Amino acid sequence: MGETVEQVTALQPAERVRLDADRLETLYKQLGARGAEDVVCRALEEIAARLAQAERDYRAARFDGMRKGCRGLIGMAEEVGMPLMARVARDVTACIDAGDGTALGASFARLLRIAERSLCEIWDMQDGAF
């Protein structure tokens, strides 16, 4: 048969997120401090809610609902300067469209990691920017 593995290494993927500071600055200039803060806060709440729903949909194999939620994430992430999260959400929808369950699992796990880091990063930035 196969070899017996005595030591297993748990991988902890770390990917640096970069927010689009220009996009956030544009929001700030267009809407003022209060308006930009309101837009960002509402977007972050909606992003968190959609991610939670997408995770429930994934676990229940409701891929149509998951796809719809991830498509919505793309626009919201772009609106508040999270281009990497938008790109990975596009990857997730492409995996759903292709019917590739293995790639979907990996891409969705990446989306959750990127989203968590992006949300933390924007909250930290918001504390100093607004």
mmCIF file of N, CA and C in Angstrom:
data_model
loop_
_atom_site.group_PDB
_atom_site.id
_atom_site.type_symbol
_atom_site.label_atom_id
_atom_site.label_comp_id
_atom_site.label_asym_id
_atom_site.label_seq_id
_atom_site.Cartn_x
_atom_site.Cartn_y
_atom_site.Cartn_z
ATOM 1 N N MET A 1 0.836 -1.183 0.000
ATOM 2 C CA MET A 1 0.000 0.000 0.000
ATOM 3 C C MET A 1 0.879 1.244 0.000
ATOM 4 N N GLY A 2 0.434 2.295 0.647
ATOM 5 C CA GLY A 2 1.170 3.556 0.668
ATOM 6 C C GLY A 2 2.036 3.671 1.910
ATOM 7 N N GLU A 3 2.757 4.747 1.951
ATOM 8 C CA GLU A 3 3.610 5.015 3.101
ATOM 9 C C GLU A 3 2.789 5.552 4.265
ATOM 10 N N THR A 4 3.296 5.335 5.458
ATOM 11 C CA THR A 4 2.680 5.909 6.641
ATOM 12 C C THR A 4 3.344 7.252 6.911
ATOM 13 N N VAL A 5 2.529 8.258 7.060
ATOM 14 C CA VAL A 5 3.040 9.592 7.319
ATOM 15 C C VAL A 5 3.069 9.809 8.821
ATOM 16 N N GLU A 6 4.228 10.173 9.317
ATOM 17 C CA GLU A 6 4.363 10.376 10.753
ATOM 18 C C GLU A 6 4.186 11.833 11.158
ATOM 19 N N GLN A 7 4.466 12.727 10.244
ATOM 20 C CA GLN A 7 4.349 14.137 10.572
ATOM 21 C C GLN A 7 3.555 14.835 9.473
ATOM 22 N N VAL A 8 2.562 15.571 9.884
ATOM 23 C CA VAL A 8 1.739 16.312 8.950
ATOM 24 C C VAL A 8 1.941 17.803 9.237
ATOM 25 N N THR A 9 2.195 18.549 8.191
ATOM 26 C CA THR A 9 2.366 19.983 8.331
ATOM 27 C C THR A 9 1.102 20.672 7.855
ATOM 28 N N ALA A 10 0.542 21.478 8.729
ATOM 29 C CA ALA A 10 -0.646 22.243 8.352
ATOM 30 C C ALA A 10 -0.201 23.511 7.649
ATOM 31 N N LEU A 11 -0.676 23.683 6.440
ATOM 32 C CA LEU A 11 -0.338 24.881 5.684
ATOM 33 C C LEU A 11 -1.221 26.030 6.140
ATOM 34 N N GLN A 12 -0.617 27.184 6.255
ATOM 35 C CA GLN A 12 -1.366 28.374 6.630
ATOM 36 C C GLN A 12 -1.109 29.432 5.567
ATOM 37 N N PRO A 13 -1.890 29.386 4.495
ATOM 38 C CA PRO A 13 -1.665 30.343 3.409
ATOM 39 C C PRO A 13 -1.806 31.777 3.905
ATOM 40 N N ALA A 14 -0.846 32.579 3.557
ATOM 41 C CA ALA A 14 -0.889 34.001 3.920
ATOM 42 C C ALA A 14 -0.707 34.802 2.644
ATOM 43 N N GLU A 15 -1.666 35.616 2.373
ATOM 44 C CA GLU A 15 -1.634 36.423 1.162
ATOM 45 C C GLU A 15 -1.875 37.865 1.573
ATOM 46 N N ARG A 16 -1.012 38.723 1.151
ATOM 47 C CA ARG A 16 -1.129 40.128 1.538
ATOM 48 C C ARG A 16 -2.249 40.784 0.724
ATOM 49 N N VAL A 17 -3.121 41.468 1.419
ATOM 50 C CA VAL A 17 -4.171 42.217 0.732
ATOM 51 C C VAL A 17 -3.730 43.668 0.637
ATOM 52 N N ARG A 18 -4.107 44.271 -0.449
ATOM 53 C CA ARG A 18 -3.826 45.697 -0.643
ATOM 54 C C ARG A 18 -5.122 46.377 -1.009
ATOM 55 N N LEU A 19 -5.450 47.362 -0.242
ATOM 56 C CA LEU A 19 -6.648 48.131 -0.532
ATOM 57 C C LEU A 19 -6.318 49.187 -1.562
ATOM 58 N N ASP A 20 -7.314 49.566 -2.326
ATOM 59 C CA ASP A 20 -7.157 50.626 -3.315
ATOM 60 C C ASP A 20 -7.407 51.960 -2.611
ATOM 61 N N ALA A 21 -6.335 52.543 -2.093
ATOM 62 C CA ALA A 21 -6.439 53.795 -1.348
ATOM 63 C C ALA A 21 -6.995 54.914 -2.229
ATOM 64 N N ASP A 22 -6.694 54.874 -3.516
ATOM 65 C CA ASP A 22 -7.218 55.901 -4.427
ATOM 66 C C ASP A 22 -8.747 55.840 -4.486
ATOM 67 N N ARG A 23 -9.278 54.636 -4.519
ATOM 68 C CA ARG A 23 -10.741 54.477 -4.560
ATOM 69 C C ARG A 23 -11.364 55.041 -3.288
ATOM 70 N N LEU A 24 -10.760 54.738 -2.152
ATOM 71 C CA LEU A 24 -11.279 55.249 -0.883
ATOM 72 C C LEU A 24 -11.155 56.774 -0.818
ATOM 73 N N GLU A 25 -10.057 57.286 -1.315
ATOM 74 C CA GLU A 25 -9.863 58.738 -1.326
ATOM 75 C C GLU A 25 -10.910 59.416 -2.212
ATOM 76 N N THR A 26 -11.220 58.790 -3.346
ATOM 77 C CA THR A 26 -12.243 59.323 -4.234
ATOM 78 C C THR A 26 -13.598 59.368 -3.532
ATOM 79 N N LEU A 27 -13.936 58.292 -2.821
ATOM 80 C CA LEU A 27 -15.190 58.290 -2.058
ATOM 81 C C LEU A 27 -15.201 59.435 -1.050
ATOM 82 N N TYR A 28 -14.095 59.595 -0.372
ATOM 83 C CA TYR A 28 -13.968 60.643 0.632
ATOM 84 C C TYR A 28 -14.175 62.022 0.013
ATOM 85 N N LYS A 29 -13.551 62.253 -1.150
ATOM 86 C CA LYS A 29 -13.681 63.547 -1.819
ATOM 87 C C LYS A 29 -15.094 63.775 -2.346
ATOM 88 N N GLN A 30 -15.699 62.728 -2.895
ATOM 89 C CA GLN A 30 -17.036 62.861 -3.473
ATOM 90 C C GLN A 30 -18.121 63.035 -2.414
ATOM 91 N N LEU A 31 -17.985 62.296 -1.322
ATOM 92 C CA LEU A 31 -19.073 62.225 -0.347
ATOM 93 C C LEU A 31 -18.790 62.944 0.966
ATOM 94 N N GLY A 32 -17.571 63.373 1.156
ATOM 95 C CA GLY A 32 -17.188 63.949 2.440
ATOM 96 C C GLY A 32 -16.939 62.847 3.446
ATOM 97 N N ALA A 33 -16.389 63.221 4.563
ATOM 98 C CA ALA A 33 -16.005 62.225 5.569
ATOM 99 C C ALA A 33 -17.205 61.406 6.048
ATOM 100 N N ARG A 34 -18.277 62.084 6.386
ATOM 101 C CA ARG A 34 -19.447 61.392 6.922
ATOM 102 C C ARG A 34 -20.089 60.476 5.881
ATOM 103 N N GLY A 35 -20.258 60.979 4.671
ATOM 104 C CA GLY A 35 -20.865 60.181 3.609
ATOM 105 C C GLY A 35 -20.022 58.972 3.239
ATOM 106 N N ALA A 36 -18.711 59.170 3.134
ATOM 107 C CA ALA A 36 -17.819 58.059 2.806
ATOM 108 C C ALA A 36 -17.830 57.012 3.911
ATOM 109 N N GLU A 37 -17.841 57.470 5.144
ATOM 110 C CA GLU A 37 -17.886 56.537 6.267
ATOM 111 C C GLU A 37 -19.166 55.715 6.228
ATOM 112 N N ASP A 38 -20.290 56.356 5.927
ATOM 113 C CA ASP A 38 -21.564 55.647 5.830
ATOM 114 C C ASP A 38 -21.541 54.598 4.720
ATOM 115 N N VAL A 39 -21.019 54.984 3.544
ATOM 116 C CA VAL A 39 -20.942 54.041 2.420
ATOM 117 C C VAL A 39 -20.066 52.854 2.773
ATOM 118 N N VAL A 40 -18.898 53.124 3.330
ATOM 119 C CA VAL A 40 -17.963 52.051 3.668
ATOM 120 C C VAL A 40 -18.562 51.135 4.732
ATOM 121 N N CYS A 41 -19.142 51.718 5.769
ATOM 122 C CA CYS A 41 -19.729 50.895 6.834
ATOM 123 C C CYS A 41 -20.857 50.011 6.317
ATOM 124 N N ARG A 42 -21.739 50.587 5.505
ATOM 125 C CA ARG A 42 -22.833 49.788 4.944
ATOM 126 C C ARG A 42 -22.303 48.688 4.035
ATOM 127 N N ALA A 43 -21.297 49.014 3.231
ATOM 128 C CA ALA A 43 -20.715 48.010 2.335
ATOM 129 C C ALA A 43 -20.058 46.887 3.128
ATOM 130 N N LEU A 44 -19.348 47.224 4.179
ATOM 131 C CA LEU A 44 -18.683 46.199 4.984
ATOM 132 C C LEU A 44 -19.699 45.285 5.661
ATOM 133 N N GLU A 45 -20.763 45.863 6.161
ATOM 134 C CA GLU A 45 -21.815 45.040 6.769
ATOM 135 C C GLU A 45 -22.445 44.111 5.740
ATOM 136 N N GLU A 46 -22.709 44.639 4.548
ATOM 137 C CA GLU A 46 -23.320 43.825 3.495
ATOM 138 C C GLU A 46 -22.360 42.740 3.003
ATOM 139 N N ILE A 47 -21.085 43.087 2.885
ATOM 140 C CA ILE A 47 -20.086 42.094 2.483
ATOM 141 C C ILE A 47 -20.043 40.960 3.491
ATOM 142 N N ALA A 48 -20.003 41.292 4.769
ATOM 143 C CA ALA A 48 -19.963 40.263 5.816
ATOM 144 C C ALA A 48 -21.214 39.385 5.761
ATOM 145 N N ALA A 49 -22.366 40.004 5.561
ATOM 146 C CA ALA A 49 -23.610 39.238 5.489
ATOM 147 C C ALA A 49 -23.627 38.316 4.269
ATOM 148 N N ARG A 50 -23.184 38.826 3.130
ATOM 149 C CA ARG A 50 -23.166 38.000 1.912
ATOM 150 C C ARG A 50 -22.172 36.853 2.015
ATOM 151 N N LEU A 51 -21.051 37.109 2.653
ATOM 152 C CA LEU A 51 -20.072 36.030 2.850
ATOM 153 C C LEU A 51 -20.650 34.928 3.733
ATOM 154 N N ALA A 52 -21.326 35.332 4.807
ATOM 155 C CA ALA A 52 -21.938 34.344 5.697
ATOM 156 C C ALA A 52 -22.996 33.537 4.948
ATOM 157 N N GLN A 53 -23.806 34.207 4.126
ATOM 158 C CA GLN A 53 -24.818 33.497 3.344
ATOM 159 C C GLN A 53 -24.166 32.589 2.309
ATOM 160 N N ALA A 54 -23.107 33.060 1.666
ATOM 161 C CA ALA A 54 -22.410 32.232 0.680
ATOM 162 C C ALA A 54 -21.839 30.977 1.337
ATOM 163 N N GLU A 55 -21.357 31.129 2.553
ATOM 164 C CA GLU A 55 -20.830 29.957 3.261
ATOM 165 C C GLU A 55 -21.946 28.970 3.584
ATOM 166 N N ARG A 56 -23.099 29.465 3.994
ATOM 167 C CA ARG A 56 -24.248 28.577 4.238
ATOM 168 C C ARG A 56 -24.685 27.902 2.938
ATOM 169 N N ASP A 57 -24.724 28.669 1.852
ATOM 170 C CA ASP A 57 -25.102 28.103 0.554
ATOM 171 C C ASP A 57 -24.106 27.037 0.112
ATOM 172 N N TYR A 58 -22.833 27.293 0.320
ATOM 173 C CA TYR A 58 -21.804 26.322 -0.073
ATOM 174 C C TYR A 58 -21.998 25.011 0.687
ATOM 175 N N ARG A 59 -22.175 25.115 1.990
ATOM 176 C CA ARG A 59 -22.338 23.907 2.818
ATOM 177 C C ARG A 59 -23.598 23.127 2.444
ATOM 178 N N ALA A 60 -24.624 23.841 1.983
ATOM 179 C CA ALA A 60 -25.882 23.194 1.606
ATOM 180 C C ALA A 60 -25.946 22.865 0.114
ATOM 181 N N ALA A 61 -24.845 23.105 -0.601
ATOM 182 C CA ALA A 61 -24.769 22.847 -2.045
ATOM 183 C C ALA A 61 -25.823 23.627 -2.825
ATOM 184 N N ARG A 62 -26.112 24.843 -2.379
ATOM 185 C CA ARG A 62 -27.026 25.743 -3.099
ATOM 186 C C ARG A 62 -26.156 26.698 -3.933
ATOM 187 N N PHE A 63 -25.649 26.185 -5.027
ATOM 188 C CA PHE A 63 -24.650 26.922 -5.791
ATOM 189 C C PHE A 63 -25.225 28.103 -6.571
ATOM 190 N N ASP A 64 -26.498 28.040 -6.935
ATOM 191 C CA ASP A 64 -27.113 29.195 -7.597
ATOM 192 C C ASP A 64 -27.159 30.391 -6.647
ATOM 193 N N GLY A 65 -27.563 30.147 -5.419
ATOM 194 C CA GLY A 65 -27.592 31.206 -4.418
ATOM 195 C C GLY A 65 -26.199 31.707 -4.085
ATOM 196 N N MET A 66 -25.275 30.781 -4.003
ATOM 197 C CA MET A 66 -23.887 31.151 -3.719
ATOM 198 C C MET A 66 -23.326 32.029 -4.832
ATOM 199 N N ARG A 67 -23.624 31.651 -6.062
ATOM 200 C CA ARG A 67 -23.144 32.425 -7.215
ATOM 201 C C ARG A 67 -23.708 33.839 -7.185
ATOM 202 N N LYS A 68 -24.995 33.949 -6.912
ATOM 203 C CA LYS A 68 -25.639 35.257 -6.862
ATOM 204 C C LYS A 68 -24.988 36.131 -5.780
ATOM 205 N N GLY A 69 -24.758 35.565 -4.618
ATOM 206 C CA GLY A 69 -24.130 36.319 -3.537
ATOM 207 C C GLY A 69 -22.714 36.750 -3.867
ATOM 208 N N CYS A 70 -21.960 35.871 -4.489
ATOM 209 C CA CYS A 70 -20.570 36.206 -4.851
ATOM 210 C C CYS A 70 -20.527 37.251 -5.959
ATOM 211 N N ARG A 71 -21.480 37.204 -6.885
ATOM 212 C CA ARG A 71 -21.546 38.245 -7.925
ATOM 213 C C ARG A 71 -21.794 39.608 -7.280
ATOM 214 N N GLY A 72 -22.650 39.636 -6.280
ATOM 215 C CA GLY A 72 -22.904 40.883 -5.575
ATOM 216 C C GLY A 72 -21.683 41.384 -4.819
ATOM 217 N N LEU A 73 -20.883 40.463 -4.319
ATOM 218 C CA LEU A 73 -19.660 40.844 -3.599
ATOM 219 C C LEU A 73 -18.686 41.599 -4.506
ATOM 220 N N ILE A 74 -18.670 41.238 -5.766
ATOM 221 C CA ILE A 74 -17.713 41.848 -6.696
ATOM 222 C C ILE A 74 -17.901 43.361 -6.730
ATOM 223 N N GLY A 75 -19.120 43.799 -6.968
ATOM 224 C CA GLY A 75 -19.381 45.229 -7.047
ATOM 225 C C GLY A 75 -19.121 45.951 -5.737
ATOM 226 N N MET A 76 -19.542 45.344 -4.640
ATOM 227 C CA MET A 76 -19.329 45.979 -3.338
ATOM 228 C C MET A 76 -17.853 46.096 -3.007
ATOM 229 N N ALA A 77 -17.104 45.039 -3.283
ATOM 230 C CA ALA A 77 -15.670 45.064 -2.995
ATOM 231 C C ALA A 77 -14.972 46.123 -3.843
ATOM 232 N N GLU A 78 -15.356 46.222 -5.101
ATOM 233 C CA GLU A 78 -14.762 47.247 -5.960
ATOM 234 C C GLU A 78 -15.123 48.649 -5.485
ATOM 235 N N GLU A 79 -16.352 48.822 -5.018
ATOM 236 C CA GLU A 79 -16.820 50.139 -4.577
ATOM 237 C C GLU A 79 -15.981 50.685 -3.427
ATOM 238 N N VAL A 80 -15.549 49.806 -2.532
ATOM 239 C CA VAL A 80 -14.813 50.283 -1.355
ATOM 240 C C VAL A 80 -13.319 49.955 -1.418
ATOM 241 N N GLY A 81 -12.818 49.675 -2.608
ATOM 242 C CA GLY A 81 -11.377 49.543 -2.782
ATOM 243 C C GLY A 81 -10.763 48.218 -2.371
ATOM 244 N N MET A 82 -11.464 47.122 -2.612
ATOM 245 C CA MET A 82 -10.954 45.782 -2.317
ATOM 246 C C MET A 82 -10.827 44.971 -3.611
ATOM 247 N N PRO A 83 -9.873 45.333 -4.477
ATOM 248 C CA PRO A 83 -9.795 44.681 -5.785
ATOM 249 C C PRO A 83 -9.453 43.195 -5.722
ATOM 250 N N LEU A 84 -8.638 42.773 -4.772
ATOM 251 C CA LEU A 84 -8.292 41.351 -4.681
ATOM 252 C C LEU A 84 -9.516 40.532 -4.296
ATOM 253 N N MET A 85 -10.292 41.018 -3.371
ATOM 254 C CA MET A 85 -11.495 40.299 -2.984
ATOM 255 C C MET A 85 -12.466 40.212 -4.164
ATOM 256 N N ALA A 86 -12.588 41.281 -4.933
ATOM 257 C CA ALA A 86 -13.447 41.251 -6.112
ATOM 258 C C ALA A 86 -12.955 40.208 -7.109
ATOM 259 N N ARG A 87 -11.640 40.152 -7.320
ATOM 260 C CA ARG A 87 -11.087 39.187 -8.278
ATOM 261 C C ARG A 87 -11.317 37.755 -7.826
ATOM 262 N N VAL A 88 -11.139 37.492 -6.548
ATOM 263 C CA VAL A 88 -11.329 36.127 -6.044
ATOM 264 C C VAL A 88 -12.814 35.753 -6.069
ATOM 265 N N ALA A 89 -13.698 36.710 -5.822
ATOM 266 C CA ALA A 89 -15.138 36.435 -5.933
ATOM 267 C C ALA A 89 -15.490 36.075 -7.382
ATOM 268 N N ARG A 90 -14.823 36.744 -8.343
ATOM 269 C CA ARG A 90 -15.019 36.373 -9.763
ATOM 270 C C ARG A 90 -14.546 34.940 -10.007
ATOM 271 N N ASP A 91 -13.412 34.582 -9.409
ATOM 272 C CA ASP A 91 -12.900 33.215 -9.553
ATOM 273 C C ASP A 91 -13.897 32.196 -9.014
ATOM 274 N N VAL A 92 -14.511 32.507 -7.876
ATOM 275 C CA VAL A 92 -15.499 31.601 -7.284
ATOM 276 C C VAL A 92 -16.676 31.412 -8.232
ATOM 277 N N THR A 93 -17.175 32.507 -8.795
ATOM 278 C CA THR A 93 -18.309 32.365 -9.720
ATOM 279 C C THR A 93 -17.904 31.574 -10.960
ATOM 280 N N ALA A 94 -16.671 31.746 -11.428
ATOM 281 C CA ALA A 94 -16.194 30.977 -12.590
ATOM 282 C C ALA A 94 -16.142 29.488 -12.263
ATOM 283 N N CYS A 95 -15.740 29.142 -11.051
ATOM 284 C CA CYS A 95 -15.698 27.729 -10.635
ATOM 285 C C CYS A 95 -17.100 27.140 -10.577
ATOM 286 N N ILE A 96 -18.055 27.932 -10.078
ATOM 287 C CA ILE A 96 -19.444 27.464 -10.038
ATOM 288 C C ILE A 96 -19.940 27.244 -11.466
ATOM 289 N N ASP A 97 -19.676 28.209 -12.339
ATOM 290 C CA ASP A 97 -20.111 28.101 -13.734
ATOM 291 C C ASP A 97 -19.502 26.891 -14.425
ATOM 292 N N ALA A 98 -18.246 26.585 -14.085
ATOM 293 C CA ALA A 98 -17.553 25.453 -14.708
ATOM 294 C C ALA A 98 -17.943 24.117 -14.076
ATOM 295 N N GLY A 99 -18.621 24.160 -12.935
ATOM 296 C CA GLY A 99 -18.986 22.923 -12.247
ATOM 297 C C GLY A 99 -17.791 22.203 -11.659
ATOM 298 N N ASP A 100 -16.754 22.944 -11.319
ATOM 299 C CA ASP A 100 -15.520 22.366 -10.783
ATOM 300 C C ASP A 100 -15.526 22.464 -9.264
ATOM 301 N N GLY A 101 -15.990 21.406 -8.626
ATOM 302 C CA GLY A 101 -16.133 21.391 -7.173
ATOM 303 C C GLY A 101 -14.826 21.534 -6.421
ATOM 304 N N THR A 102 -13.764 20.921 -6.926
ATOM 305 C CA THR A 102 -12.470 21.006 -6.255
ATOM 306 C C THR A 102 -11.938 22.431 -6.303
ATOM 307 N N ALA A 103 -11.975 23.037 -7.473
ATOM 308 C CA ALA A 103 -11.514 24.412 -7.603
ATOM 309 C C ALA A 103 -12.409 25.361 -6.810
ATOM 310 N N LEU A 104 -13.700 25.069 -6.765
ATOM 311 C CA LEU A 104 -14.622 25.897 -5.996
ATOM 312 C C LEU A 104 -14.248 25.876 -4.522
ATOM 313 N N GLY A 105 -13.986 24.705 -3.985
ATOM 314 C CA GLY A 105 -13.611 24.609 -2.573
ATOM 315 C C GLY A 105 -12.368 25.420 -2.265
ATOM 316 N N ALA A 106 -11.362 25.310 -3.119
ATOM 317 C CA ALA A 106 -10.111 26.043 -2.903
ATOM 318 C C ALA A 106 -10.318 27.545 -3.081
ATOM 319 N N SER A 107 -11.048 27.914 -4.116
ATOM 320 C CA SER A 107 -11.266 29.343 -4.387
ATOM 321 C C SER A 107 -12.139 29.986 -3.317
ATOM 322 N N PHE A 108 -13.130 29.258 -2.845
ATOM 323 C CA PHE A 108 -13.996 29.823 -1.819
ATOM 324 C C PHE A 108 -13.246 29.969 -0.494
ATOM 325 N N ALA A 109 -12.411 28.995 -0.169
ATOM 326 C CA ALA A 109 -11.587 29.119 1.043
ATOM 327 C C ALA A 109 -10.673 30.343 0.931
ATOM 328 N N ARG A 110 -10.126 30.560 -0.258
ATOM 329 C CA ARG A 110 -9.290 31.739 -0.483
ATOM 330 C C ARG A 110 -10.111 33.012 -0.332
ATOM 331 N N LEU A 111 -11.328 33.019 -0.883
ATOM 332 C CA LEU A 111 -12.181 34.195 -0.756
ATOM 333 C C LEU A 111 -12.432 34.523 0.711
ATOM 334 N N LEU A 112 -12.712 33.523 1.515
ATOM 335 C CA LEU A 112 -12.968 33.766 2.932
ATOM 336 C C LEU A 112 -11.732 34.335 3.630
ATOM 337 N N ARG A 113 -10.551 33.810 3.288
ATOM 338 C CA ARG A 113 -9.309 34.337 3.884
ATOM 339 C C ARG A 113 -9.068 35.781 3.460
ATOM 340 N N ILE A 114 -9.194 36.039 2.163
ATOM 341 C CA ILE A 114 -8.956 37.384 1.629
ATOM 342 C C ILE A 114 -9.972 38.367 2.207
ATOM 343 N N ALA A 115 -11.219 37.945 2.292
ATOM 344 C CA ALA A 115 -12.262 38.819 2.817
ATOM 345 C C ALA A 115 -11.981 39.186 4.272
ATOM 346 N N GLU A 116 -11.598 38.210 5.054
ATOM 347 C CA GLU A 116 -11.297 38.494 6.464
ATOM 348 C C GLU A 116 -10.163 39.510 6.582
ATOM 349 N N ARG A 117 -9.111 39.296 5.826
ATOM 350 C CA ARG A 117 -7.978 40.231 5.884
ATOM 351 C C ARG A 117 -8.364 41.607 5.335
ATOM 352 N N SER A 118 -9.143 41.621 4.267
ATOM 353 C CA SER A 118 -9.559 42.895 3.671
ATOM 354 C C SER A 118 -10.445 43.686 4.617
ATOM 355 N N LEU A 119 -11.397 42.997 5.255
ATOM 356 C CA LEU A 119 -12.279 43.687 6.187
ATOM 357 C C LEU A 119 -11.501 44.269 7.360
ATOM 358 N N CYS A 120 -10.550 43.510 7.873
ATOM 359 C CA CYS A 120 -9.718 44.015 8.973
ATOM 360 C C CYS A 120 -8.885 45.204 8.511
ATOM 361 N N GLU A 121 -8.326 45.094 7.330
ATOM 362 C CA GLU A 121 -7.479 46.161 6.794
ATOM 363 C C GLU A 121 -8.272 47.452 6.588
ATOM 364 N N ILE A 122 -9.468 47.326 6.048
ATOM 365 C CA ILE A 122 -10.240 48.542 5.793
ATOM 366 C C ILE A 122 -10.739 49.157 7.095
ATOM 367 N N TRP A 123 -11.062 48.329 8.090
ATOM 368 C CA TRP A 123 -11.452 48.891 9.384
ATOM 369 C C TRP A 123 -10.280 49.650 9.996
ATOM 370 N N ASP A 124 -9.087 49.074 9.901
ATOM 371 C CA ASP A 124 -7.893 49.746 10.436
ATOM 372 C C ASP A 124 -7.635 51.052 9.688
ATOM 373 N N MET A 125 -7.768 51.010 8.362
ATOM 374 C CA MET A 125 -7.556 52.210 7.562
ATOM 375 C C MET A 125 -8.614 53.252 7.874
ATOM 376 N N GLN A 126 -9.840 52.807 8.044
ATOM 377 C CA GLN A 126 -10.938 53.713 8.301
ATOM 378 C C GLN A 126 -10.725 54.457 9.612
ATOM 379 N N ASP A 127 -10.160 53.786 10.595
ATOM 380 C CA ASP A 127 -9.908 54.442 11.882
ATOM 381 C C ASP A 127 -9.003 55.650 11.725
ATOM 382 N N GLY A 128 -8.058 55.564 10.788
ATOM 383 C CA GLY A 128 -7.160 56.675 10.576
ATOM 384 C C GLY A 128 -7.622 57.658 9.517
ATOM 385 N N ALA A 129 -8.439 57.204 8.579
ATOM 386 C CA ALA A 129 -8.800 58.039 7.432
ATOM 387 C C ALA A 129 -10.020 58.917 7.679
ATOM 388 N N PHE A 130 -10.953 58.441 8.458
ATOM 389 C CA PHE A 130 -12.208 59.187 8.596
ATOM 390 C C PHE A 130 -12.217 59.943 9.892
#
